[in-house]
Amino acid sequence: MFDAILINKDENGQTVAKSQITFEPLAEGEVAVDVAWSTLNFKDALAITGASPVVRSFPMVPGIDFSGIVTESRHPDYKAGDKVILNGWSVGEKYWGGLAKRAQVNGDFLIPLPEGISMREAMAVGTAGYTAMLCILALESNGVTPEVDEVLVTGATGGVGSVAVALLAAKGYNVAAVTGRASEADYLKGLGASTILDREELQGKPRPLNKERWAAAIDVAGGQVLANLLSMIKYGGTVAACGLANSMDLPTTVAPFILRGVTLKGVDSVMAPKAARQAAWAALAQYLDKAKLEAMTTEVALDEVIGIAPKFLEGQVRGRLVVPIAPELG
């Protein structure tokens, strides 16, 4: 038996508590991992609070990320003692996740811990940072380079946004950061943003086209924010969209696409193939400033996770939250 955050549901609704759980013996292809570090992400907050039906079966251990050490394996790619990480694959939604002292998963979901990154740093990056890099690679695959004008990042004080700002700045881009909290301007400038915008500039009823302002963007918001953003992207520009913090809706027109040649590229981190994951993590190891990563990272104990989850939905969480499960493992 070991500690885990456990979500359950009955006729009275959803419950969540720190509980003692256990696993069945390993099935073919599965790997057992002693979890060293996990994280708390926006999707984990949705699962824990029940604010959105992201959990597909109950009971469920949330936690879409973890790093740790293999203790037992029935998968050909892994053996006891290997250091591994996991991001996505519906872990914490369909399969028990990383907010527990032990995880037992399909070995195909894992990748080896990237060289030069500790298990704590891997979780400080987490799905948020890995998604940010997937977005940057999506922009670059469409011809966006540091020589273009400003690249805009929405939700810049959140996990994806914070890492995106730092990575873009490290790669030489001129970064404009959008936030609803003016008090975070110094934090964002410390990550490398050159311009800070109030998110009110991207809210309100969108027009089909507005004055061209940015060469490209990374958007975590969706909704009116993304619609307004699309109307202001310069001719031939690209937006990488990876979230719906504002809304799942997109109240726009075809005008940005057919009159300015704007590209909207969807970025999915959950089911991304292994090659894309490894490319993103290799780029993270190369470009992410570890001092900036530490500046955006806060540790949260497993006992605190349930209480902090609602703050994500209230926009009160800055940067990345890591959860030490067994930090002595590395």
PDB file of C-alpha atoms in Angstrom, residues 27-169:
ATOM      1  CA  ALA A  27       0.753  -7.015 -17.271  1.00  0.00           C
ATOM      2  CA  GLU A  28       2.738  -7.596 -20.471  1.00  0.00           C
ATOM      3  CA  GLY A  29       4.334  -4.350 -21.661  1.00  0.00           C
ATOM      4  CA  GLU A  30       3.854  -2.560 -18.355  1.00  0.00           C
ATOM      5  CA  VAL A  31       6.481  -0.839 -16.239  1.00  0.00           C
ATOM      6  CA  ALA A  32       6.397  -0.091 -12.508  1.00  0.00           C
ATOM      7  CA  VAL A  33       8.010   3.171 -11.436  1.00  0.00           C
ATOM      8  CA  ASP A  34       8.854   4.610  -8.032  1.00  0.00           C
ATOM      9  CA  VAL A  35       7.772   8.225  -8.538  1.00  0.00           C
ATOM     10  CA  ALA A  36      10.366  10.825  -7.528  1.00  0.00           C
ATOM     11  CA  TRP A  37       8.580  13.985  -8.686  1.00  0.00           C
ATOM     12  CA  SER A  38       5.214  14.887 -10.140  1.00  0.00           C
ATOM     13  CA  THR A  39       3.517  18.149 -11.041  1.00  0.00           C
ATOM     14  CA  LEU A  40       0.221  19.963 -10.811  1.00  0.00           C
ATOM     15  CA  ASN A  41      -1.120  21.114 -14.173  1.00  0.00           C
ATOM     16  CA  PHE A  42      -4.289  22.882 -15.306  1.00  0.00           C
ATOM     17  CA  LYS A  43      -5.766  19.560 -16.446  1.00  0.00           C
ATOM     18  CA  ASP A  44      -4.969  18.016 -13.058  1.00  0.00           C
ATOM     19  CA  ALA A  45      -6.812  20.925 -11.436  1.00  0.00           C
ATOM     20  CA  LEU A  46      -9.841  20.277 -13.654  1.00  0.00           C
ATOM     21  CA  ALA A  47      -9.772  16.609 -12.644  1.00  0.00           C
ATOM     22  CA  ILE A  48      -9.351  17.239  -8.912  1.00  0.00           C
ATOM     23  CA  THR A  49     -12.019  19.931  -8.707  1.00  0.00           C
ATOM     24  CA  GLY A  50     -14.418  18.183 -11.073  1.00  0.00           C
ATOM     25  CA  ALA A  51     -14.841  21.481 -12.910  1.00  0.00           C
ATOM     26  CA  SER A  52     -14.607  19.662 -16.240  1.00  0.00           C
ATOM     27  CA  PRO A  53     -15.265  15.980 -16.993  1.00  0.00           C
ATOM     28  CA  VAL A  54     -11.676  15.115 -17.902  1.00  0.00           C
ATOM     29  CA  VAL A  55     -11.637  11.952 -15.767  1.00  0.00           C
ATOM     30  CA  ARG A  56     -12.865   9.047 -17.886  1.00  0.00           C
ATOM     31  CA  SER A  57     -13.144   6.328 -15.200  1.00  0.00           C
ATOM     32  CA  PHE A  58     -13.264   6.081 -11.426  1.00  0.00           C
ATOM     33  CA  PRO A  59     -11.479   5.671  -9.108  1.00  0.00           C
ATOM     34  CA  MET A  60      -8.650   7.725 -10.647  1.00  0.00           C
ATOM     35  CA  VAL A  61      -5.222   8.862  -9.525  1.00  0.00           C
ATOM     36  CA  PRO A  62      -4.621  12.262 -11.192  1.00  0.00           C
ATOM     37  CA  GLY A  63      -1.252  13.520 -12.364  1.00  0.00           C
ATOM     38  CA  ILE A  64      -0.473  13.744 -16.078  1.00  0.00           C
ATOM     39  CA  ASP A  65       3.295  13.959 -15.451  1.00  0.00           C
ATOM     40  CA  PHE A  66       5.840  12.105 -13.392  1.00  0.00           C
ATOM     41  CA  SER A  67       9.533  11.277 -13.254  1.00  0.00           C
ATOM     42  CA  GLY A  68      11.016   8.349 -11.400  1.00  0.00           C
ATOM     43  CA  ILE A  69      13.016   5.140 -11.375  1.00  0.00           C
ATOM     44  CA  VAL A  70      11.888   1.837 -12.858  1.00  0.00           C
ATOM     45  CA  THR A  71      11.533  -0.897 -10.233  1.00  0.00           C
ATOM     46  CA  GLU A  72      10.089  -3.653 -12.424  1.00  0.00           C
ATOM     47  CA  SER A  73       9.469  -4.001 -16.154  1.00  0.00           C
ATOM     48  CA  ARG A  74       7.713  -6.280 -18.598  1.00  0.00           C
ATOM     49  CA  HIS A  75       8.587  -3.955 -21.494  1.00  0.00           C
ATOM     50  CA  PRO A  76      11.658  -4.601 -23.661  1.00  0.00           C
ATOM     51  CA  ASP A  77      12.896  -0.995 -23.592  1.00  0.00           C
ATOM     52  CA  TYR A  78      13.166  -0.618 -19.807  1.00  0.00           C
ATOM     53  CA  LYS A  79      14.817  -2.358 -16.877  1.00  0.00           C
ATOM     54  CA  ALA A  80      15.029  -1.808 -13.142  1.00  0.00           C
ATOM     55  CA  GLY A  81      17.090   1.288 -12.323  1.00  0.00           C
ATOM     56  CA  ASP A  82      16.243   3.254 -15.483  1.00  0.00           C
ATOM     57  CA  LYS A  83      15.266   6.895 -14.966  1.00  0.00           C
ATOM     58  CA  VAL A  84      12.151   7.786 -16.936  1.00  0.00           C
ATOM     59  CA  ILE A  85       9.568  10.510 -17.478  1.00  0.00           C
ATOM     60  CA  LEU A  86       5.962  10.485 -18.628  1.00  0.00           C
ATOM     61  CA  ASN A  87       3.836  13.276 -20.121  1.00  0.00           C
ATOM     62  CA  GLY A  88       0.236  12.845 -21.221  1.00  0.00           C
ATOM     63  CA  TRP A  89      -1.115   9.723 -22.945  1.00  0.00           C
ATOM     64  CA  SER A  90      -4.376  10.243 -20.954  1.00  0.00           C
ATOM     65  CA  VAL A  91      -2.589   9.243 -17.763  1.00  0.00           C
ATOM     66  CA  GLY A  92      -4.533  10.865 -14.932  1.00  0.00           C
ATOM     67  CA  GLU A  93      -7.675  10.688 -17.117  1.00  0.00           C
ATOM     68  CA  LYS A  94      -8.039   7.079 -18.341  1.00  0.00           C
ATOM     69  CA  TYR A  95      -5.064   5.528 -16.536  1.00  0.00           C
ATOM     70  CA  TRP A  96      -3.812   6.089 -12.997  1.00  0.00           C
ATOM     71  CA  GLY A  97      -1.338   8.951 -12.935  1.00  0.00           C
ATOM     72  CA  GLY A  98       1.652  10.396 -11.157  1.00  0.00           C
ATOM     73  CA  LEU A  99       0.298  11.977  -7.962  1.00  0.00           C
ATOM     74  CA  ALA A 100       1.240   8.825  -6.076  1.00  0.00           C
ATOM     75  CA  LYS A 101       4.340   7.171  -4.687  1.00  0.00           C
ATOM     76  CA  ARG A 102       4.201   4.514  -7.388  1.00  0.00           C
ATOM     77  CA  ALA A 103       2.993   4.390 -10.974  1.00  0.00           C
ATOM     78  CA  GLN A 104       2.311   1.412 -13.205  1.00  0.00           C
ATOM     79  CA  VAL A 105       1.959   2.238 -16.905  1.00  0.00           C
ATOM     80  CA  ASN A 106       2.292   1.003 -20.456  1.00  0.00           C
ATOM     81  CA  GLY A 107       6.001   1.233 -21.215  1.00  0.00           C
ATOM     82  CA  ASP A 108       5.248   2.836 -24.584  1.00  0.00           C
ATOM     83  CA  PHE A 109       4.120   5.934 -22.654  1.00  0.00           C
ATOM     84  CA  LEU A 110       7.573   6.485 -21.146  1.00  0.00           C
ATOM     85  CA  ILE A 111      10.730   8.071 -22.489  1.00  0.00           C
ATOM     86  CA  PRO A 112      14.162   7.933 -20.875  1.00  0.00           C
ATOM     87  CA  LEU A 113      15.083  10.931 -18.730  1.00  0.00           C
ATOM     88  CA  PRO A 114      16.852  13.301 -21.166  1.00  0.00           C
ATOM     89  CA  GLU A 115      20.581  13.722 -20.615  1.00  0.00           C
ATOM     90  CA  GLY A 116      21.476  16.886 -18.711  1.00  0.00           C
ATOM     91  CA  ILE A 117      18.069  17.231 -17.022  1.00  0.00           C
ATOM     92  CA  SER A 118      17.398  16.070 -13.464  1.00  0.00           C
ATOM     93  CA  MET A 119      14.155  14.372 -12.473  1.00  0.00           C
ATOM     94  CA  ARG A 120      13.081  17.515 -10.600  1.00  0.00           C
ATOM     95  CA  GLU A 121      13.916  19.736 -13.589  1.00  0.00           C
ATOM     96  CA  ALA A 122      11.984  17.398 -15.892  1.00  0.00           C
ATOM     97  CA  MET A 123       8.890  17.967 -13.769  1.00  0.00           C
ATOM     98  CA  ALA A 124       9.541  21.699 -13.527  1.00  0.00           C
ATOM     99  CA  VAL A 125       9.325  21.560 -17.319  1.00  0.00           C
ATOM    100  CA  GLY A 126       6.511  18.990 -17.302  1.00  0.00           C
ATOM    101  CA  THR A 127       3.725  18.789 -19.855  1.00  0.00           C
ATOM    102  CA  ALA A 128       3.457  22.587 -19.775  1.00  0.00           C
ATOM    103  CA  GLY A 129       7.050  23.167 -20.856  1.00  0.00           C
ATOM    104  CA  TYR A 130       7.086  20.260 -23.264  1.00  0.00           C
ATOM    105  CA  THR A 131       3.903  21.667 -24.864  1.00  0.00           C
ATOM    106  CA  ALA A 132       5.511  25.104 -25.073  1.00  0.00           C
ATOM    107  CA  MET A 133       8.418  23.633 -27.013  1.00  0.00           C
ATOM    108  CA  LEU A 134       6.062  21.712 -29.309  1.00  0.00           C
ATOM    109  CA  CYS A 135       4.395  25.059 -30.050  1.00  0.00           C
ATOM    110  CA  ILE A 136       7.724  26.721 -30.848  1.00  0.00           C
ATOM    111  CA  LEU A 137       8.717  23.841 -33.121  1.00  0.00           C
ATOM    112  CA  ALA A 138       5.318  24.179 -34.850  1.00  0.00           C
ATOM    113  CA  LEU A 139       5.961  27.888 -35.476  1.00  0.00           C
ATOM    114  CA  GLU A 140       9.458  27.214 -36.771  1.00  0.00           C
ATOM    115  CA  SER A 141       8.240  24.461 -39.081  1.00  0.00           C
ATOM    116  CA  ASN A 142       6.073  27.134 -40.706  1.00  0.00           C
ATOM    117  CA  GLY A 143       8.973  29.491 -41.300  1.00  0.00           C
ATOM    118  CA  VAL A 144       8.871  31.598 -38.106  1.00  0.00           C
ATOM    119  CA  THR A 145      12.408  32.664 -37.145  1.00  0.00           C
ATOM    120  CA  PRO A 146      13.920  35.098 -34.612  1.00  0.00           C
ATOM    121  CA  GLU A 147      14.271  37.671 -37.391  1.00  0.00           C
ATOM    122  CA  VAL A 148      10.487  38.219 -37.524  1.00  0.00           C
ATOM    123  CA  ASP A 149       8.749  40.917 -35.496  1.00  0.00           C
ATOM    124  CA  GLU A 150       7.277  40.184 -32.072  1.00  0.00           C
ATOM    125  CA  VAL A 151       5.901  36.777 -31.153  1.00  0.00           C
ATOM    126  CA  LEU A 152       2.981  36.982 -28.739  1.00  0.00           C
ATOM    127  CA  VAL A 153       2.371  34.548 -25.859  1.00  0.00           C
ATOM    128  CA  THR A 154      -1.023  34.487 -24.140  1.00  0.00           C
ATOM    129  CA  GLY A 155      -1.510  33.253 -20.578  1.00  0.00           C
ATOM    130  CA  ALA A 156       2.114  34.177 -20.056  1.00  0.00           C
ATOM    131  CA  THR A 157       2.211  33.746 -16.278  1.00  0.00           C
ATOM    132  CA  GLY A 158       0.873  30.184 -16.484  1.00  0.00           C
ATOM    133  CA  GLY A 159       2.931  27.041 -16.944  1.00  0.00           C
ATOM    134  CA  VAL A 160       2.906  26.851 -20.750  1.00  0.00           C
ATOM    135  CA  GLY A 161       3.162  30.610 -21.133  1.00  0.00           C
ATOM    136  CA  SER A 162       6.043  31.074 -18.695  1.00  0.00           C
ATOM    137  CA  VAL A 163       8.158  28.393 -20.344  1.00  0.00           C
ATOM    138  CA  ALA A 164       7.243  29.648 -23.820  1.00  0.00           C
ATOM    139  CA  VAL A 165       8.386  33.179 -22.953  1.00  0.00           C
ATOM    140  CA  ALA A 166      11.690  31.904 -21.551  1.00  0.00           C
ATOM    141  CA  LEU A 167      12.344  29.557 -24.479  1.00  0.00           C
ATOM    142  CA  LEU A 168      11.488  32.092 -27.164  1.00  0.00           C
ATOM    143  CA  ALA A 169      13.741  34.682 -25.511  1.00  0.00           C
TER     144      ALA A 169
END
